[in-house]
Amino acid sequence: MRDILFIIYLSLSPILAGSVSAASDLDSLERIVASLPAASKLEKLDELASDKGTGLDYKYYADRLLEEAERQKNDTYKGNALFQIVRYYYSRNIDSMYLFMRKAEPIFLNDKRYDDLFRMKAWYIYALSNNGETDSVISAVESLKALSAKLDFPAGIDMANQALADFYFTTGLIKEGIALYEDVLRAMEERDAPLAKRFTIVRHLLNKDINETKRLFYLEKLEGYIADCEEKGIEMLDVDNPLYYVKYLYHRSYALLGIDKKDLSMTSKHLAQAEKLVKDNNIRNEDYTIANIRLFYYQIAKDYDRGTTLADDLIDYCLKRGRVVGALVIMKNKASLCYDVGRGMEAAKTYREYIAMKDSVTNAKFYKDLADLRTRHDIDKLELANKKMELEAAHSRTKLLVMGGGLSLLLLLCCFLGYISYSRHKYGLQLEKARDKAEEADRLKSAFLANMNHEIRTPLNAIVGFSQVLVDEEDKETRQEFADIIQNNNELLQRLIGDVLDLSKIESNTISFIYREQDIPSLMKEIYNVILLRMPDGVELVLDDCEELKMETDRNRLTQILTNLLTNAIKHTRKGFIRFGYRKVDSSVEFFVQDSGEGIPEDKIKMIFSRFVQLDDWSKGVGLGLAICRGLVEQMKGKIWVTSRLGEGSVFYVALPLIHDNTHKTG
C-alpha cells in the first residue's frame, strides 16, 4: 500500500496549465480591463486573480487588483487581492507571506471573513512546518486556537488541528496525526459542518496508511456524502470540490483497497468507474494516477502483455519528465510482473536496467561516502603517526633528562623565557591588530550611520514637509501632486529599509535559500511583464529568445537579483533599450542585463558593487541594490561582473550553477 501511495504522490506534481502565449491576446485583455467602468474593472481583475483554471499569471492580476482596490478604497476587493497574494507566497517566501497576511488580517476581522482569515493562518503554519521552523509551529497553533475561541469560530479550531496534524506527519508522528484528523472529523460531524470540509478530512485519511477496517469505514462515509448530494441535487460541494471528483476519489480508493486485498473483481469494477469519471470530466493530473493503479491491477491479474506495455509507457513518461524515482518503482514492478508469469529472462533484463539506473542515481552519493571514509582513514593515520611521534619525543626527552640533567633544565628554562618573550611580543601584535580593526569598524559604522541618516532623512523630510502643506492646499491637482510625492518617498523609504535588512542578512550569513527545479523561460517572462510596467518613455525593454531550460535555484532570490539589475539599468538609461536574457555555459547559466545608458566611469567599475556607491549625486535610490546582488550571487556559489564604456552603456553578467550542490550551506 505504501508503494502505491508513493507512486500516486509522484503523479500529483503540478502540470503547468496553458498560458496566454500570444502577446496580442494579453494586450487585448489589458485593453478590455482598461475600458471597463470602475466597479466592473474590480470584478474582472478579481476573476483573473482567482486563477480559476485560466493559466494566467494570477499574482500579476492580484497586484493589479490590490492597486485598483486601494485607489477605489474598496476593502472587500482589497482583501480578495491580499488573499491571493498570500496564497502565491505560501510555497515561495514565508516572510512575504507573513507580511501580506498581517495586512489582510484587519480587513478580514472587520468584514467578519473568518474562514479566509483562518485559512491564511493555517497556511502559515504549514509553511513554518515545511521550512523546518518547528519551534514556532506549536505556538502558532495555540495562538490560532485562542483566536478561534475569542471570535467564537469553531471551524478555526478544526483548521488549527489540521495544521498540527500535518506537522505531526512531517515529524514522523503518523499515528498522532491520524488520530487528530479523526478528532477533527468527529467535531465537524457534531456541529454539522459543510460536506466539503468533511470530504477534505476523509480524503486526507484515505491517503494515509490506515488499516482495512478504517478504510472501509471512511469509504462508507464517502458513499453517504455522495448519496446525500444526489438526493438534494447538489453538483458542487464547493468551488474546489465538484461531486464528480468525490465520486472519483471514492472509486479510486476502492480500487486501491481491491489491490491490497488482491480482489480482481472489486479492483476492476471501481477502476473502470474511476477511469470513466476522469475521461468524462477531464479531471486534470489523474490520468497518470489511474495508469499506475491499472498497472497494479495487471500485476495481480498476471496480465503480462498489457501490464508490460503499460509499464513501458509509464517508464517512458517518467523519464521524459525527469521523474527518475517514479521510473525506478515502475521498473521494479515490471520485473516482478515478468517473474510472476514465468518470464525469467525478461525479468532479469528489467532488473539489470533497474539496478543500472539506480546505481547511476546513487553513484554520486556512494563516491561521496567513499571519499569521506578515505578522508577519515587518512586523518586516523595522521593521528596515529602523531601519537607515535609524541611517544618517541617523550622517550627522547626522558633520556635527555637522565643524561643531561642540569643542562636540560637550563635549556628548558631558556626556552621557557624565550617563549614568554615571544608570547608577549605576539600578544602585543594581536592587540595592535585588534585596535586597528576596532578603529576601522568604528569608522565604517560612523560612515554607515551617516549615510543612513542622510538617506532616511531625505524621504522623511519630503513626507513630513508635503504632509504639512497638503492640509492647507486647496487646489485638487496640486494636492494630488503632493500626495504622489509623499507616496514616492514612502516607497523609497520602504525600499531603503528592505534593502538594509536584506544586506544585513547576507552579511551575517542568516539569509535562507530554498532550491527547487525552476522553468527559466516562464520566470524570465514573469520578470519581463513586471519590469515592462516601470519602463520610461523612449526606452525599449527586450527579452532575448529563451531556450528551454530547467535549473535548480531559489526562484525568489534569482528574481530579486535580476529585478535589481533591471531597475539599476532603468535608472541610468534615458533612451535606447534595455535587453536581458540568458545562455547555458557548461554546467552553469549565464544571465545578462544590457543597457544603452550612460555607462560607468572606469575608476568606478571596481567599486560599483559596494554599498552606497552611485555614479553621481542625482541618481535615484540609495546604492544598495548592486551590493545585495553581489551578496546573493556569492552565497548561491555564483559570480557577478560588469563591462561598460562611458557614454555607450553597460552589461551586467550573473553566472549561477545549473544544479545546486546540496553539500553547500543554504542559510
XYZ file of C-alpha atoms in Angstrom:
667
model
C 0.000 0.000 0.000
C 2.816 2.426 0.816
C 4.386 1.852 -2.639
C 1.020 2.596 -4.266
C 0.592 5.796 -2.291
C 4.163 6.798 -3.122
C 3.526 6.414 -6.861
C 0.271 8.353 -6.577
C 2.104 11.075 -4.700
C 4.639 11.324 -7.543
C 1.786 11.674 -10.034
C 0.288 14.650 -8.273
C 3.145 17.055 -9.049
C 1.687 20.123 -10.799
C 1.436 20.160 -14.602
C 1.553 23.660 -15.984
C -1.791 24.790 -17.336
C -1.982 26.510 -20.690
C -0.926 30.124 -20.652
C -1.675 33.136 -22.804
C 1.106 32.605 -25.306
C 0.470 35.452 -27.720
C 1.347 38.938 -26.585
C -1.523 40.311 -28.685
C -4.049 38.287 -26.636
C -2.609 39.687 -23.411
C -2.683 43.222 -24.822
C -6.279 42.694 -25.899
C -7.198 41.560 -22.381
C -5.441 44.606 -20.916
C -7.436 46.907 -23.223
C -10.680 45.227 -22.173
C -9.870 45.709 -18.475
C -8.838 49.324 -19.020
C -12.092 50.122 -20.844
C -14.369 48.809 -18.067
C -16.052 51.113 -15.551
C -14.621 51.201 -12.036
C -16.898 48.578 -10.436
C -16.668 46.181 -13.407
C -12.908 46.603 -13.515
C -12.674 45.333 -9.931
C -14.881 42.343 -10.765
C -12.820 41.437 -13.856
C -9.483 41.766 -12.052
C -10.865 39.688 -9.168
C -11.849 36.962 -11.655
C -8.370 37.000 -13.251
C -6.660 36.983 -9.859
C -8.660 33.983 -8.638
C -6.782 31.705 -11.119
C -9.819 29.561 -11.936
C -8.049 27.341 -14.429
C -7.212 30.202 -16.796
C -3.467 29.611 -16.739
C -2.875 33.354 -16.365
C -0.337 34.902 -14.029
C -2.767 35.372 -11.152
C -0.122 37.074 -8.974
C 0.199 39.847 -11.590
C -3.568 40.388 -11.583
C -3.735 40.128 -7.788
C -1.236 43.013 -7.611
C -3.328 44.945 -10.133
C -6.481 44.231 -8.130
C -4.806 45.417 -4.907
C -3.700 48.642 -6.584
C -7.169 49.300 -8.058
C -8.977 48.406 -4.808
C -6.748 50.786 -2.832
C -7.407 53.512 -5.397
C -11.176 52.976 -5.120
C -10.951 52.413 -1.326
C -12.787 49.073 -1.629
C -11.790 46.841 1.302
C -13.666 43.781 0.016
C -11.641 43.504 -3.164
C -8.517 44.607 -1.319
C -8.996 41.596 0.966
C -9.510 39.333 -2.078
C -6.266 40.584 -3.622
C -4.272 40.122 -0.407
C -5.688 36.596 -0.006
C -4.422 35.611 -3.478
C -1.023 37.220 -2.855
C -0.678 35.270 0.423
C -1.603 32.097 -1.480
C 1.090 32.905 -4.049
C 3.830 33.360 -1.425
C 2.697 30.296 0.602
C 5.161 27.942 -1.134
C 7.668 30.617 -2.179
C 8.599 33.087 0.566
C 7.368 32.761 4.141
C 8.487 36.288 5.087
C 6.487 37.901 2.261
C 3.557 35.638 3.074
C 3.582 36.815 6.707
C 3.811 40.479 5.669
C 0.755 40.368 3.397
C -1.155 38.176 5.868
C -0.752 40.890 8.510
C -2.090 43.456 6.033
C -5.131 41.300 5.273
C -5.952 40.371 8.898
C -7.639 43.651 9.982
C -9.760 43.668 6.798
C -10.990 40.107 7.354
C -11.661 40.776 11.028
C -13.629 43.936 10.220
C -15.685 42.183 7.490
C -16.000 39.006 9.619
C -14.425 36.923 6.865
C -13.223 34.445 9.437
C -12.965 31.469 7.075
C -10.477 33.271 4.797
C -8.548 34.615 7.802
C -8.123 31.185 9.399
C -7.219 29.547 6.077
C -4.369 32.046 5.689
C -3.140 31.462 9.213
C -3.312 27.679 8.726
C -1.248 28.046 5.526
C 1.301 29.976 7.533
C 1.586 27.076 9.997
C 2.048 24.647 7.068
C 4.806 26.939 5.743
C 6.535 27.002 9.149
C 6.431 23.202 9.243
C 7.769 22.834 5.680
C 10.597 25.303 6.415
C 11.658 23.301 9.450
C 10.780 26.062 11.956
C 9.399 23.509 14.408
C 9.802 25.734 17.455
C 7.293 28.210 16.049
C 4.637 25.689 14.953
C 3.143 24.817 18.366
C 2.907 28.461 19.490
C 1.257 29.402 16.166
C -1.299 26.589 16.586
C -2.101 27.663 20.149
C -2.440 31.281 19.007
C -4.850 30.226 16.248
C -6.964 28.229 18.714
C -7.074 31.188 21.119
C -8.246 33.486 18.306
C -10.901 30.939 17.328
C -12.243 30.870 20.908
C -12.191 34.674 21.089
C -14.194 35.018 17.854
C -16.457 32.047 18.682
C -15.491 30.394 15.392
C -15.223 26.625 15.998
C -14.127 25.932 12.418
C -10.927 27.790 13.298
C -10.029 25.140 15.881
C -10.511 22.479 13.189
C -8.139 24.329 10.867
C -5.576 24.681 13.649
C -5.788 20.958 14.413
C -5.438 20.088 10.713
C -2.268 22.186 10.557
C -0.981 20.472 13.718
C -1.766 17.038 12.219
C 0.215 17.965 9.133
C 3.101 18.940 11.432
C 2.856 15.523 13.116
C 3.118 13.778 9.730
C 6.135 15.928 8.808
C 7.942 14.937 12.019
C 7.097 11.224 11.676
C 4.279 11.087 14.273
C 1.913 9.259 11.879
C -0.434 7.713 14.463
C -0.831 11.013 16.308
C -1.586 12.809 13.029
C -4.254 10.277 12.018
C -5.848 10.445 15.477
C -6.004 14.240 15.290
C -7.631 14.116 11.833
C -10.249 11.712 13.214
C -10.948 14.097 16.110
C -11.432 16.945 13.636
C -13.888 14.861 11.583
C -15.922 13.976 14.700
C -16.068 17.654 15.701
C -17.261 18.610 12.213
C -19.989 15.951 12.257
C -21.188 17.068 15.689
C -21.796 20.626 14.513
C -22.928 19.522 11.010
C -20.098 21.286 9.165
C -20.389 21.640 5.358
C -19.824 18.433 3.387
C -16.880 19.980 1.524
C -14.906 20.384 4.750
C -15.711 16.859 5.912
C -14.792 15.463 2.500
C -11.359 17.116 2.762
C -10.657 15.337 6.061
C -11.874 11.965 4.753
C -9.698 12.392 1.652
C -6.619 13.018 3.831
C -7.385 9.959 5.963
C -7.807 7.698 2.910
C -4.416 8.858 1.603
C -2.735 7.782 4.863
C -1.595 4.266 5.733
C -4.681 3.246 7.728
C -5.908 -0.322 8.180
C -8.558 -2.043 6.039
C -11.352 -1.634 8.595
C -10.889 2.120 8.828
C -10.640 2.463 5.062
C -13.985 0.692 4.637
C -15.460 2.904 7.348
C -14.399 6.114 5.594
C -15.415 4.788 2.185
C -18.906 4.225 3.602
C -18.887 7.852 4.772
C -17.954 8.977 1.263
C -20.760 6.873 -0.155
C -23.162 8.555 2.270
C -21.929 12.024 1.220
C -22.499 11.138 -2.443
C -25.989 9.778 -1.800
C -26.909 12.874 0.244
C -25.755 15.187 -2.552
C -27.588 13.241 -5.258
C -30.768 13.249 -3.204
C -30.576 17.037 -2.780
C -29.434 17.685 -6.361
C -26.057 19.098 -5.266
C -23.453 19.096 -8.054
C -20.755 21.153 -6.281
C -19.737 20.718 -2.636
C -17.842 24.000 -3.046
C -15.818 25.782 -5.732
C -12.910 23.326 -5.471
C -14.853 20.090 -4.961
C -17.418 19.074 -7.614
C -19.487 15.987 -6.876
C -17.880 14.037 -9.728
C -14.467 14.415 -8.032
C -15.877 12.980 -4.777
C -17.180 10.012 -6.783
C -13.808 9.645 -8.467
C -11.973 9.588 -5.135
C -14.469 7.020 -3.815
C -13.894 4.614 -6.715
C -10.142 5.222 -6.806
C -9.832 4.420 -3.084
C -11.923 1.260 -3.506
C -9.702 0.193 -6.410
C -6.610 0.618 -4.208
C -8.307 -1.396 -1.462
C -9.050 -4.120 -4.005
C -5.379 -4.232 -4.985
C -4.338 -4.611 -1.341
C -6.852 -7.450 -0.929
C -5.925 -8.920 -4.363
C -9.638 -8.823 -5.208
C -9.726 -8.601 -9.024
C -13.490 -8.117 -9.206
C -13.510 -5.197 -6.745
C -10.479 -3.581 -8.381
C -11.808 -3.926 -11.941
C -15.258 -2.585 -11.077
C -14.112 0.531 -9.255
C -11.123 1.196 -11.521
C -13.434 1.259 -14.551
C -15.716 3.754 -12.771
C -12.758 5.950 -11.822
C -11.398 5.895 -15.389
C -14.817 6.869 -16.778
C -15.104 9.811 -14.358
C -11.609 11.059 -15.297
C -12.413 10.835 -19.016
C -15.950 12.281 -18.863
C -14.994 15.212 -16.623
C -11.430 15.793 -17.844
C -10.018 15.636 -14.295
C -6.526 17.119 -14.542
C -3.414 15.251 -13.329
C -5.292 11.999 -12.662
C -4.590 10.054 -15.907
C -1.130 9.111 -14.609
C -2.543 8.092 -11.210
C -5.149 5.836 -12.807
C -2.494 4.318 -15.094
C -0.405 3.369 -12.059
C -3.395 1.706 -10.397
C -4.148 -0.109 -13.677
C -0.548 -1.399 -13.702
C -1.013 -2.889 -10.219
C -4.255 -4.450 -11.412
C -2.451 -6.125 -14.332
C 0.195 -7.329 -11.889
C -2.197 -9.117 -9.548
C -4.213 -10.359 -12.575
C -0.958 -11.686 -14.109
C -1.879 -9.989 -17.381
C 1.652 -9.904 -18.795
C 1.093 -8.355 -22.214
C -0.970 -5.358 -21.183
C 0.950 -4.952 -17.943
C 4.388 -4.724 -19.552
C 3.098 -2.461 -22.342
C 1.598 -0.084 -19.792
C 4.754 -0.248 -17.630
C 6.910 0.686 -20.629
C 4.624 3.640 -21.378
C 4.772 4.830 -17.778
C 8.568 4.452 -17.602
C 8.922 6.460 -20.818
C 6.527 9.093 -19.409
C 8.528 9.395 -16.169
C 11.918 9.578 -17.864
C 10.769 12.279 -20.283
C 9.665 14.380 -17.302
C 12.725 13.669 -15.178
C 10.828 11.540 -12.599
C 13.611 9.007 -12.127
C 12.342 7.727 -8.756
C 8.902 7.022 -10.240
C 10.510 5.224 -13.184
C 12.541 3.042 -10.796
C 9.407 1.971 -8.867
C 7.590 1.069 -12.097
C 10.610 -0.836 -13.463
C 10.737 -2.879 -10.269
C 7.021 -3.690 -10.563
C 7.501 -4.624 -14.238
C 10.285 -7.039 -13.306
C 8.070 -8.556 -10.608
C 5.260 -8.960 -13.154
C 7.579 -10.713 -15.621
C 8.806 -13.062 -12.904
C 5.254 -13.902 -11.749
C 4.258 -15.071 -15.236
C 7.403 -17.169 -15.684
C 9.359 -14.873 -17.999
C 12.564 -15.080 -16.032
C 14.917 -13.784 -18.730
C 12.880 -10.646 -19.291
C 12.541 -10.153 -15.522
C 16.323 -10.432 -15.180
C 16.852 -7.937 -18.010
C 14.450 -5.462 -16.404
C 16.132 -5.916 -13.030
C 19.517 -5.201 -14.639
C 18.139 -1.997 -16.167
C 16.606 -1.112 -12.802
C 19.887 -1.735 -10.970
C 21.899 0.209 -13.571
C 19.577 3.220 -13.288
C 19.508 3.021 -9.508
C 23.292 2.819 -9.438
C 23.549 5.908 -11.612
C 21.224 7.763 -9.222
C 23.124 6.685 -6.119
C 26.594 6.797 -7.713
C 27.346 10.349 -6.629
C 26.272 9.646 -3.050
C 28.341 6.439 -2.993
C 31.519 8.167 -4.114
C 30.942 10.989 -1.679
C 30.585 8.497 1.176
C 33.678 6.671 -0.066
C 35.639 9.912 -0.184
C 34.510 10.708 3.355
C 35.675 7.276 4.538
C 39.037 7.727 2.839
C 39.442 11.146 4.391
C 38.568 9.727 7.802
C 41.076 6.912 7.259
C 43.820 9.391 6.309
C 43.046 11.509 9.359
C 43.219 8.440 11.602
C 46.595 7.534 10.100
C 47.906 11.040 10.704
C 46.631 10.992 14.269
C 48.298 7.622 14.836
C 51.600 8.893 13.408
C 51.311 11.983 15.535
C 50.788 9.898 18.672
C 53.776 7.761 17.755
C 55.947 10.828 17.287
C 54.759 12.204 20.616
C 55.711 8.956 22.360
C 59.133 8.968 20.720
C 59.675 12.585 21.664
C 58.661 11.842 25.241
C 61.119 8.940 25.361
C 63.889 11.175 23.971
C 63.129 13.879 26.494
C 63.367 11.341 29.288
C 66.751 10.172 28.048
C 67.980 13.748 27.766
C 66.837 14.495 31.289
C 68.660 11.462 32.604
C 71.804 12.142 30.594
C 71.905 15.901 30.565
C 70.357 16.687 33.929
C 71.040 20.277 34.793
C 71.878 21.222 31.204
C 68.442 20.129 30.074
C 66.839 22.067 32.884
C 68.805 25.157 31.928
C 67.879 24.735 28.282
C 64.259 24.291 29.248
C 64.400 27.431 31.328
C 65.886 29.377 28.413
C 63.204 28.047 26.101
C 60.542 28.981 28.607
C 61.891 32.529 28.902
C 62.105 32.783 25.121
C 58.554 31.508 24.806
C 57.308 34.077 27.312
C 59.127 36.839 25.419
C 57.742 35.649 22.084
C 54.236 35.293 23.540
C 54.299 38.842 24.883
C 55.514 40.133 21.528
C 52.839 38.159 19.686
C 50.187 39.334 22.132
C 51.268 42.939 21.523
C 50.898 42.449 17.765
C 47.455 40.961 18.285
C 46.434 43.914 20.434
C 47.677 46.296 17.760
C 45.704 44.440 15.044
C 42.604 44.380 17.262
C 42.949 48.123 17.853
C 43.249 48.763 14.115
C 40.207 46.591 13.415
C 38.203 48.348 16.123
C 39.136 51.748 14.718
C 38.235 50.628 11.204
C 34.928 49.140 12.423
C 34.166 52.391 14.251
C 34.958 54.376 11.109
C 32.780 52.120 8.948
C 29.972 52.273 11.489
C 30.150 56.067 11.545
C 30.183 56.237 7.744
C 27.278 53.800 7.527
C 25.234 55.721 10.112
C 25.989 58.988 8.342
C 24.847 57.517 5.042
C 21.736 56.017 6.615
C 20.987 59.286 8.413
C 21.180 61.171 5.113
C 19.232 58.588 3.095
C 16.448 58.207 5.666
C 16.120 61.918 6.330
C 15.765 62.736 2.609
C 12.421 60.884 2.056
C 11.281 61.637 5.623
C 11.770 65.373 5.101
C 9.745 65.168 1.891
C 6.985 63.143 3.582
C 6.800 65.490 6.596
C 7.076 68.680 4.548
C 4.500 67.854 1.923
C 2.164 66.313 4.538
C 2.095 69.699 6.288
C 1.419 71.772 3.165
C -1.072 69.188 1.836
C -3.594 70.204 4.518
C -3.558 73.882 3.535
C -3.549 73.353 -0.231
C -6.959 73.875 -1.852
C -6.152 73.137 -5.483
C -7.069 69.478 -6.178
C -4.349 68.886 -8.786
C -1.680 70.335 -6.537
C -2.932 68.203 -3.621
C -2.708 65.117 -5.860
C 0.819 66.114 -6.897
C 1.819 66.461 -3.219
C 0.204 63.109 -2.427
C 2.156 61.445 -5.277
C 5.406 62.942 -3.924
C 4.593 61.614 -0.439
C 3.792 58.163 -1.880
C 7.019 58.049 -3.947
C 9.133 58.996 -0.932
C 7.272 56.460 1.215
C 8.115 53.716 -1.326
C 11.746 54.924 -1.395
C 11.923 54.717 2.402
C 10.386 51.229 2.435
C 12.797 50.073 -0.270
C 15.769 51.509 1.681
C 14.770 49.687 4.865
C 14.108 46.458 2.937
C 17.499 46.688 1.196
C 19.308 47.330 4.501
C 17.598 44.300 6.089
C 18.458 42.096 3.088
C 22.086 43.288 3.152
C 22.265 42.648 6.899
C 21.007 39.080 6.425
C 23.509 38.482 3.643
C 26.498 39.818 5.592
C 25.525 37.884 8.733
C 25.008 34.710 6.654
C 21.469 34.230 8.003
C 19.558 34.563 4.733
C 17.785 31.356 3.695
C 17.650 29.767 0.255
C 15.089 27.232 -0.994
C 16.386 25.373 -4.057
C 13.920 23.715 -6.412
C 13.868 22.939 -10.117
C 12.630 26.037 -11.967
C 11.401 26.633 -15.513
C 13.644 29.554 -16.550
C 11.695 30.762 -19.667
C 8.489 31.227 -17.639
C 10.447 33.031 -14.878
C 12.026 35.421 -17.411
C 8.597 36.141 -18.956
C 7.198 36.887 -15.492
C 10.052 39.336 -14.779
C 9.555 40.937 -18.225
C 5.844 41.569 -17.507
C 6.639 43.196 -14.157
C 9.530 45.402 -15.390
C 7.599 46.446 -18.511
C 5.235 48.460 -16.301
C 8.166 50.521 -14.928
C 9.792 51.414 -18.264
C 10.149 55.160 -19.016
C 9.131 56.650 -22.354
C 11.768 56.327 -25.068
C 13.340 53.141 -23.670
C 12.530 49.707 -25.110
C 12.608 46.568 -22.945
C 13.799 43.498 -24.888
C 13.765 39.871 -23.683
C 16.073 37.627 -25.743
C 14.765 34.330 -27.105
C 14.611 31.892 -24.203
C 15.746 28.341 -24.880
C 14.061 25.567 -22.915
C 15.975 25.294 -19.649
C 15.446 23.821 -16.190
C 17.804 24.661 -13.333
C 17.902 24.130 -9.589
C 17.820 27.536 -7.910
C 15.955 29.749 -5.450
C 13.236 31.355 -7.567
C 12.717 34.359 -5.260
C 16.434 35.199 -4.914
C 17.084 34.871 -8.660
C 14.092 37.147 -9.335
C 15.441 39.647 -6.796
C 18.893 39.680 -8.463
C 17.570 40.202 -11.998
C 14.971 42.766 -10.869
C 17.670 44.798 -9.060
C 19.883 44.751 -12.169
C 16.982 45.787 -14.433
C 15.934 48.541 -12.012
C 19.533 49.791 -11.960
C 19.541 49.844 -15.787
C 16.286 51.849 -15.836
C 17.810 54.488 -13.517
C 20.748 55.064 -15.871
C 19.060 54.777 -19.296
C 17.296 57.794 -20.774
C 16.797 56.452 -24.311
C 17.545 53.394 -26.395
C 16.999 49.916 -24.987
C 17.394 47.554 -22.056
C 17.937 43.932 -23.056
C 18.184 40.862 -20.850
C 18.312 37.090 -21.224
C 20.476 34.053 -20.522
C 22.526 31.265 -22.061
C 23.774 27.918 -20.825
C 27.561 27.731 -20.406
C 28.855 24.246 -19.478
C 27.423 23.470 -16.029
C 26.199 26.984 -15.304
C 23.667 29.512 -16.577
C 24.891 32.982 -17.510
C 22.267 35.753 -17.194
C 22.881 39.241 -18.566
C 21.302 42.719 -18.418
C 22.460 45.165 -21.115
C 21.530 48.837 -21.415
C 22.344 51.725 -23.748
C 22.618 54.189 -20.894
C 25.294 56.493 -19.619
C 27.846 53.771 -18.811
C 30.215 53.557 -15.838
C 33.464 55.509 -15.464
C 36.496 53.220 -15.463
C 37.543 54.373 -11.992
C 34.193 53.265 -10.511
C 33.839 49.826 -12.118
C 35.786 48.057 -9.332
C 33.695 49.680 -6.570
C 30.270 49.560 -8.288
C 29.144 46.567 -6.196
C 29.991 48.263 -2.868
C 27.392 49.779 -0.534
C 26.059 53.303 -1.196
C 28.011 53.691 -4.460
C 26.279 55.972 -7.007
C 27.573 57.307 -10.289
C 26.542 60.881 -9.446
C 24.713 62.891 -6.810
C 21.481 62.957 -8.849
C 20.977 59.197 -9.167
C 17.789 57.783 -7.717
C 17.951 55.156 -4.959
C 20.418 54.579 -2.150
C 23.130 52.473 -3.806
C 22.372 49.149 -2.089
C 20.844 47.174 -4.980
C 24.110 46.039 -6.594
C 25.664 45.240 -3.197
C 22.673 42.974 -2.463
C 23.063 41.324 -5.889
C 26.735 40.576 -5.199
C 25.974 39.150 -1.733
C 23.150 36.903 -3.035
C 25.168 35.660 -6.018
C 28.200 34.801 -3.871
C 26.059 32.872 -1.361
C 24.477 30.994 -4.312
C 28.037 29.952 -5.388
C 27.950 32.147 -8.492
C 29.831 35.113 -9.984
C 28.779 38.634 -10.936
C 30.705 41.143 -13.050
C 30.187 44.123 -15.364
C 31.621 45.514 -18.581
C 30.981 49.111 -19.549
C 32.045 52.006 -21.774
C 31.255 55.526 -20.679
C 28.501 57.045 -22.785
C 27.702 53.756 -24.578
C 26.116 51.580 -21.912
C 26.850 48.623 -19.619
C 26.387 44.842 -19.479
C 25.960 43.109 -16.098
C 26.573 39.335 -16.004
C 25.495 36.771 -13.387
C 26.679 33.155 -13.626
C 24.949 30.577 -11.380
C 25.362 26.776 -11.152
C 22.863 24.798 -13.238
C 22.477 22.217 -10.448
C 22.564 23.155 -6.766
C 25.171 21.352 -4.675
C 23.325 20.050 -1.578
C 26.573 19.944 0.363
C 26.706 23.737 0.317
C 25.214 25.623 3.181
C 21.877 27.169 2.194
C 21.465 29.583 5.091
